[in-house]
Coordinates of C-alpha atoms in Angstrom, one line a residue:
X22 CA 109.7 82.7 182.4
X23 CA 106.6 81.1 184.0
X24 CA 105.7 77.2 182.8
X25 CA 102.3 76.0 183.2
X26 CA 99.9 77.2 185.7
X27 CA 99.0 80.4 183.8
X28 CA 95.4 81.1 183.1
X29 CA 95.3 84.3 181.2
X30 CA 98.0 86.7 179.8
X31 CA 98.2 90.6 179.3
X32 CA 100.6 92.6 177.2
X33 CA 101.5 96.4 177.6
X34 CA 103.7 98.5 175.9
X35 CA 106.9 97.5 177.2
X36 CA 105.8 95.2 179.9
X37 CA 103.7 91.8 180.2
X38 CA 101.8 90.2 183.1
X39 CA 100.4 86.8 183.8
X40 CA 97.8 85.5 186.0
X41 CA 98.4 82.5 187.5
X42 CA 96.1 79.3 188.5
X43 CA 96.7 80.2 191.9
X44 CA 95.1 83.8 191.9
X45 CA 99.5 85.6 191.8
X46 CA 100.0 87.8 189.4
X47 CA 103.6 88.1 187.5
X48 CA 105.2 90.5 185.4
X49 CA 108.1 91.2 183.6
X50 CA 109.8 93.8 181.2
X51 CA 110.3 97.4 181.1
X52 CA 109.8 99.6 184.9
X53 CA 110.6 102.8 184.5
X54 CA 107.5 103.8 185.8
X55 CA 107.5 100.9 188.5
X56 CA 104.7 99.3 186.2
X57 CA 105.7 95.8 187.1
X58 CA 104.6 96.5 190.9
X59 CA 107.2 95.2 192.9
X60 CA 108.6 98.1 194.6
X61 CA 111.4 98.9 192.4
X62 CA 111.9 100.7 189.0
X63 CA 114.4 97.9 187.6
X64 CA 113.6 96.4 184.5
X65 CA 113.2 92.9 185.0
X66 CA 113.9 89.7 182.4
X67 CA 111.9 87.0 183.7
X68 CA 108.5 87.4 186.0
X69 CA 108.4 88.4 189.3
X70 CA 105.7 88.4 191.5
X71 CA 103.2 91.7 191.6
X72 CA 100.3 90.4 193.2
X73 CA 100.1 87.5 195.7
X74 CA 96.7 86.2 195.1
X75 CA 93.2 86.3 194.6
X76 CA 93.1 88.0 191.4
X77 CA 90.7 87.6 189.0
X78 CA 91.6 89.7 186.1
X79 CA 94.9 91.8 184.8
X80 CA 95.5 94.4 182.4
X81 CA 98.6 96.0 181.1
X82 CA 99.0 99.3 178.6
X83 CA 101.1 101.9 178.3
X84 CA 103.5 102.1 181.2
X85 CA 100.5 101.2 184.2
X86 CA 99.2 97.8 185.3
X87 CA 95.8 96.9 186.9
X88 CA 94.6 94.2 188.7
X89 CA 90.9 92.7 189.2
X90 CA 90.3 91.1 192.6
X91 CA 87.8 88.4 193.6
X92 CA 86.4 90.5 195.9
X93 CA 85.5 93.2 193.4
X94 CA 88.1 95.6 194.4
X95 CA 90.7 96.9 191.4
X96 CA 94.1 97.7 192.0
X97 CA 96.6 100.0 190.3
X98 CA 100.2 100.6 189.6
X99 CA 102.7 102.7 187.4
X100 CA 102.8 106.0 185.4
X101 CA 100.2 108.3 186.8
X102 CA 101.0 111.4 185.2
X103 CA 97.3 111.6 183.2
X104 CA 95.2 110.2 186.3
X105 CA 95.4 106.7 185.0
X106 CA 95.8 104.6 188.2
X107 CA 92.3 106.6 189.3
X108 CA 93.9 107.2 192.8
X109 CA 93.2 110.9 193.5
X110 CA 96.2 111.9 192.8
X111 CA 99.0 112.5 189.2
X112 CA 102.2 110.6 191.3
X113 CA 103.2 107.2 190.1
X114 CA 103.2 104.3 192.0
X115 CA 105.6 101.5 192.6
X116 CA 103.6 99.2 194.2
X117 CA 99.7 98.1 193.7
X118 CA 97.5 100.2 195.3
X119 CA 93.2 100.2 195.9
X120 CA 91.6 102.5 193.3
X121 CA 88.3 100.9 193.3
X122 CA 86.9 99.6 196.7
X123 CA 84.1 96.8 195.3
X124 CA 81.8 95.8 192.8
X125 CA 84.4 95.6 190.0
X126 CA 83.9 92.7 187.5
X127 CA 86.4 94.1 183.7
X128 CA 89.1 96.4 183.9
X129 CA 91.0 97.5 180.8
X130 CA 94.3 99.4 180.3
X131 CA 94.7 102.0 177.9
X132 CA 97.9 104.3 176.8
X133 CA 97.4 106.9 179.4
X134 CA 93.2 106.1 180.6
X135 CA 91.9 103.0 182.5
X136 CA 88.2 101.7 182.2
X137 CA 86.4 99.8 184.7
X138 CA 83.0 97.8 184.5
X139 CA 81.2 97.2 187.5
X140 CA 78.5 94.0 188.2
X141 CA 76.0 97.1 188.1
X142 CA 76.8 97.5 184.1
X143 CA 78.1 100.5 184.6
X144 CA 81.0 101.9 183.2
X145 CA 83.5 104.0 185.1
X146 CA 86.9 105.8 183.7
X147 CA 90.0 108.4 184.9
X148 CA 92.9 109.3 183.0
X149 CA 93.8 111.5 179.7
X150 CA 90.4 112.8 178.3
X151 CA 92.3 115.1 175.1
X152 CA 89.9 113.2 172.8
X153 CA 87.2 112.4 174.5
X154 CA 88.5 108.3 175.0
X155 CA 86.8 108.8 179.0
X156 CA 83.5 108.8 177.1
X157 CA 82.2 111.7 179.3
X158 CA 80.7 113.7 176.7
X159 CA 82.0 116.9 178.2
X160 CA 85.7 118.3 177.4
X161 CA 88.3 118.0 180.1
X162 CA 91.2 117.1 179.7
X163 CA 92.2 114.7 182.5
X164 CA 90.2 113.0 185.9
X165 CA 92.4 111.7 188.5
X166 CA 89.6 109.2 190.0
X167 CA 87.1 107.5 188.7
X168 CA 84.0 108.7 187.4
X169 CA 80.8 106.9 185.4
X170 CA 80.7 107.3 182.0
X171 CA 77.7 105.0 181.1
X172 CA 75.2 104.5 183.8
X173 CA 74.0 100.3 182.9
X174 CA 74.1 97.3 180.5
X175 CA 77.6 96.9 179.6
X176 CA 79.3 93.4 180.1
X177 CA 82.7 94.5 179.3
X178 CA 85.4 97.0 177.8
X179 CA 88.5 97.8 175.8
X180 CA 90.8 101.0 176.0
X181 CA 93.0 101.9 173.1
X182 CA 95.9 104.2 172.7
X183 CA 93.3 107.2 172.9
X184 CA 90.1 105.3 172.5
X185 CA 87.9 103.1 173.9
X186 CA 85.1 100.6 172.7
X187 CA 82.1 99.7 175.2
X188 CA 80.7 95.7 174.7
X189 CA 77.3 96.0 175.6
X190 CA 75.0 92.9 177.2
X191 CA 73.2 93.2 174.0
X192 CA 76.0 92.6 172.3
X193 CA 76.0 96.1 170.9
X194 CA 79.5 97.9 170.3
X195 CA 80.1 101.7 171.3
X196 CA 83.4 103.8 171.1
X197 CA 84.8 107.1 172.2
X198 CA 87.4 109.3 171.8
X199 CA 90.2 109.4 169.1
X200 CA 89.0 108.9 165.9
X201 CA 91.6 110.1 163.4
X202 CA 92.3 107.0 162.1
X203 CA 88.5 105.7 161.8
X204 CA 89.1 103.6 164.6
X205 CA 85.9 104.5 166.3
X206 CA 84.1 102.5 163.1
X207 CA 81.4 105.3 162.6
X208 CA 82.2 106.4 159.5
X209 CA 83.7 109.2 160.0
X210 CA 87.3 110.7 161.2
X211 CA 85.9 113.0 163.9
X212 CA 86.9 112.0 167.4
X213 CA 83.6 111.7 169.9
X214 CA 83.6 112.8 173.5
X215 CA 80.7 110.3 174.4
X216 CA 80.5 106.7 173.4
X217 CA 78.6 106.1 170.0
X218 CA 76.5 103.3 168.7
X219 CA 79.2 101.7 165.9
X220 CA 78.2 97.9 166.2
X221 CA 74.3 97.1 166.0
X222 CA 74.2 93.4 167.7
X223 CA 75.5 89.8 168.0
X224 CA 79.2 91.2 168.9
X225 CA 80.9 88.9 171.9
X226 CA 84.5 89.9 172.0
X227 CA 86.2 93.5 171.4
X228 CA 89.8 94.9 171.1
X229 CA 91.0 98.2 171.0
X230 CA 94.8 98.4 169.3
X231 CA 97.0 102.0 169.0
X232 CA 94.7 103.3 165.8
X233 CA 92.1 100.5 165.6
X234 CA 89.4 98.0 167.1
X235 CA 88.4 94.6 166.5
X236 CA 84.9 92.8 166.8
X237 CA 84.3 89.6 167.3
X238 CA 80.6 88.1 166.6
X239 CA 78.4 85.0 167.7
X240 CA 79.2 83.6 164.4
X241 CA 82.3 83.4 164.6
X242 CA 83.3 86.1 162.2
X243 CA 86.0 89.2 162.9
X244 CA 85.1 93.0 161.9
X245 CA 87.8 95.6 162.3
X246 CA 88.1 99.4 161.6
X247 CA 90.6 102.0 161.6
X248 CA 94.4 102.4 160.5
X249 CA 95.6 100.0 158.1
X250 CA 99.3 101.1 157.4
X251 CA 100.7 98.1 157.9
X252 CA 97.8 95.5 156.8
X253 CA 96.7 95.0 160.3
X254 CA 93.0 94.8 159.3
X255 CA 93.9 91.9 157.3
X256 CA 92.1 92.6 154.5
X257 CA 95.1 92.6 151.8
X258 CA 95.3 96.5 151.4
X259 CA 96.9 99.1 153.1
X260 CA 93.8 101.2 153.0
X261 CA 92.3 102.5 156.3
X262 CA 89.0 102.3 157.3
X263 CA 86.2 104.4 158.7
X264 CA 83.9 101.9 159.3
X265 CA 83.6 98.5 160.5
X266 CA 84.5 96.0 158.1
X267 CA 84.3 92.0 158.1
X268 CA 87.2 90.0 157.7
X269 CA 86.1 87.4 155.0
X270 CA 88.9 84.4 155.4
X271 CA 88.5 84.1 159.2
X272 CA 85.9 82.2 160.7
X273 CA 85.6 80.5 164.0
X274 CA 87.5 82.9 165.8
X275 CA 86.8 82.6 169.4
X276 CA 89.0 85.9 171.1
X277 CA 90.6 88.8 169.1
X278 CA 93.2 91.1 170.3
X279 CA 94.8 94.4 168.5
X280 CA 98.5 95.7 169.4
X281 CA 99.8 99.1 168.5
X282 CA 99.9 98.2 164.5
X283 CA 99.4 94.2 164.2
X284 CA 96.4 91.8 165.2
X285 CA 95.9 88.5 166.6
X286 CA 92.5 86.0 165.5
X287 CA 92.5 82.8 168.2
X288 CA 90.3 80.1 166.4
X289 CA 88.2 77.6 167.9
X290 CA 90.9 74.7 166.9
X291 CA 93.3 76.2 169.4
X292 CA 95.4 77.9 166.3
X293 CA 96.6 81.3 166.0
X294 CA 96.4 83.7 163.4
X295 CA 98.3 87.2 162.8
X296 CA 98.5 90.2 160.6
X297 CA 100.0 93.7 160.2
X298 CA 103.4 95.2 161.4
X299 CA 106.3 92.8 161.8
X300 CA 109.2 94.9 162.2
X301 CA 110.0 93.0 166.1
X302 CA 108.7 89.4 164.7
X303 CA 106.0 90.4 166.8
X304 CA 103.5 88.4 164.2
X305 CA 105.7 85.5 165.3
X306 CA 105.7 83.4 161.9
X307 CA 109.7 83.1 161.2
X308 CA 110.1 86.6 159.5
X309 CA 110.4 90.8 160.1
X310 CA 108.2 90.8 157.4
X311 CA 104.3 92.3 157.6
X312 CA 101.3 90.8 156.1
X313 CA 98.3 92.2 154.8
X314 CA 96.5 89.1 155.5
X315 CA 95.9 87.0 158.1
X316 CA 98.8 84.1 158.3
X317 CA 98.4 81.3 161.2
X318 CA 101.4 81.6 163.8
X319 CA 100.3 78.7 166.1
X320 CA 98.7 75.9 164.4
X321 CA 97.0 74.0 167.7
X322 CA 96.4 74.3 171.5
X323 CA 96.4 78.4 171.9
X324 CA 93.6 79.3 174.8
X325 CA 94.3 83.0 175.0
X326 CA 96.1 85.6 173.2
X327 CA 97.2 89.2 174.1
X328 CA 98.9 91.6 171.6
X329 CA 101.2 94.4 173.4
X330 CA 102.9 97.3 171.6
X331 CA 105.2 95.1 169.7
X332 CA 104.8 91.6 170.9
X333 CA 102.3 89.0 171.2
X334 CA 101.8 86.5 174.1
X335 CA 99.7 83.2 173.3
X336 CA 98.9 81.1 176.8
X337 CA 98.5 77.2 175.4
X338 CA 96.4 74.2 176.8
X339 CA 99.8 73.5 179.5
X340 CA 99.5 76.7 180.8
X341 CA 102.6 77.6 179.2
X342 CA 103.1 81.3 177.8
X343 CA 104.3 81.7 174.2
X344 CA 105.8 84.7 173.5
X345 CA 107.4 86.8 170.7
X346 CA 108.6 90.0 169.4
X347 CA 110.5 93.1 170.9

């Protein structure tokens, strides 16, 4: 597909993007839903173009896409059907189009939701609301455009299959909606329809998978919560959990990220480590068989990593995107 130049990767359900040095980004995989952006609704099997430049940021979940401009402005494309591109409207789009005018500085893709974070700190959503994942603290089952859900102090965010999780600049964790699983990590199973305090401080880095979240600290450590079915908290059971747990054989992790069953750990030595449903070789060690602990995929020069539905994507020092799985 795409050799060197890429700078950061994203993986969706079916679909994957890149963002390239040069401000384009490329996607490739499943369009049904005209999620790749480029007019069309045929699947494609290498990357095409879906955005000619200046982009800062991209983000790909369920079958939508969203870009991040330099300017601020965010971009949207795909399935629509919940309110998920924000545009004022429930019909999907083919190509990118302007959701959010300026100010924009984190966007994240969820199964049917979108979250934005604006320079402000403020937190805006649209999209499916059945559990509460818009963090709006009111029941309604859907917005079409954006609205605020947190009014200051958050640096960034991550939107699961039905929840989301809120970094704050204090490096305080909060979560909203779906909770069936314990993936909120407050102890409980009940899902919340405003975002709750589930991570007290030090946390840099969050992911939010298909039934659970990840938390990265200063220190290098990883806590995760939430479905465990498959081993994907990497704790050698196959016991969920309701509350935020640390992972105790991974240290100097650096990025985390958390597909629908499976987890990725990217280490400070460039190396790659994975856990959790293997079915697709989506864990990308050799086998279709899943771990319950965390086994190292990439030994040396991984600088990002993005876990999809059921594959992985590793970007390496070249520029050069790794992929695996279905």
């Amino acid at each position: 597909g795409l050799s060197g130049g890429v700078k950061a990767v994203a993986a969706g359900w079916y679909h994957s993007m890149a963002l390239k040095q040069d401000g384009s980004a490329w996607a490739t995989g499943r369009n049904n839903n005209g999620q790749l952006g480029d007019g069309t609704l045929i699947d494609k099997i290498s990357f095409v173009q879906a955005f000619p430049g200046a982009v800062l940021a991209v983000a790909a979940c369920g079958f939508h896409s969203i870009v991040l401009r330099q300017d601020g402005s965010v971009w949207a494309v795909g399935k629509n059907d919940f309110g998920q591109l924000g545009d004022g409207s429930n019909i999907e789009k083919h190509r990118f189009v302007k959701v959010v005018s300026v100010g924009a500085k984190a966007v994240s893709a969820g199964g049917e939701h979108s979250l934005v974070v604006k320079q402000d700190g403020s937190v805006w959503a649209t999209g499916c609301n059945m559990y509460g994942q818009l963090g709006m603290q009111v029941f309604i089952t859907y917005r079409n455009i954006f609205v605020k859900t947190l009014s200051r102090g958050v640096e960034t965010v991550a939107a699961g299959l039905e929840h989301s999780m809120v970094l704050n600049q204090d490096g305080s964790v909060w979560a909203a909606g779906m909770n069936d699983r314990g993936q909120l990590g407050d102890g409980s199973s009940t899902p919340k329809r405003g975002f709750v305090k589930v991570f007290a401080t030090d946390a840099t880095a969050i992911a939010a998978g298909g039934y659970h979240s990840m938390v990265l600290k200063q220190n290098g450590k990883v806590w995760v919560t939430g479905d465990n079915t498959y081993g994907q908290l990497g704790d050698m059971s196959m016991i969920s959990k309701q509350k935020m747990q640390i992972i105790p054989d991974i240290h100097g992790a650096v990025a985390v990220a958390a597909g629908m069953s499976h987890s990725l750990v990217l280490r400070i030595d460039g190396s790659v480590w994975a856990a959790g449903k293997n079915n697709y070789g989506q864990l990308g060690y050799g086998t279709v068989i899943s771990t319950r602990i965390f086994v190292v995929v990439v030994t040396s020069g991984a600088q990002s990593v993005a876990a999809g539905a059921w594959h992985s994507m590793v970007m390496n020092e070249y520029g050069d995107i790794l992929a695996t799985g279905a």
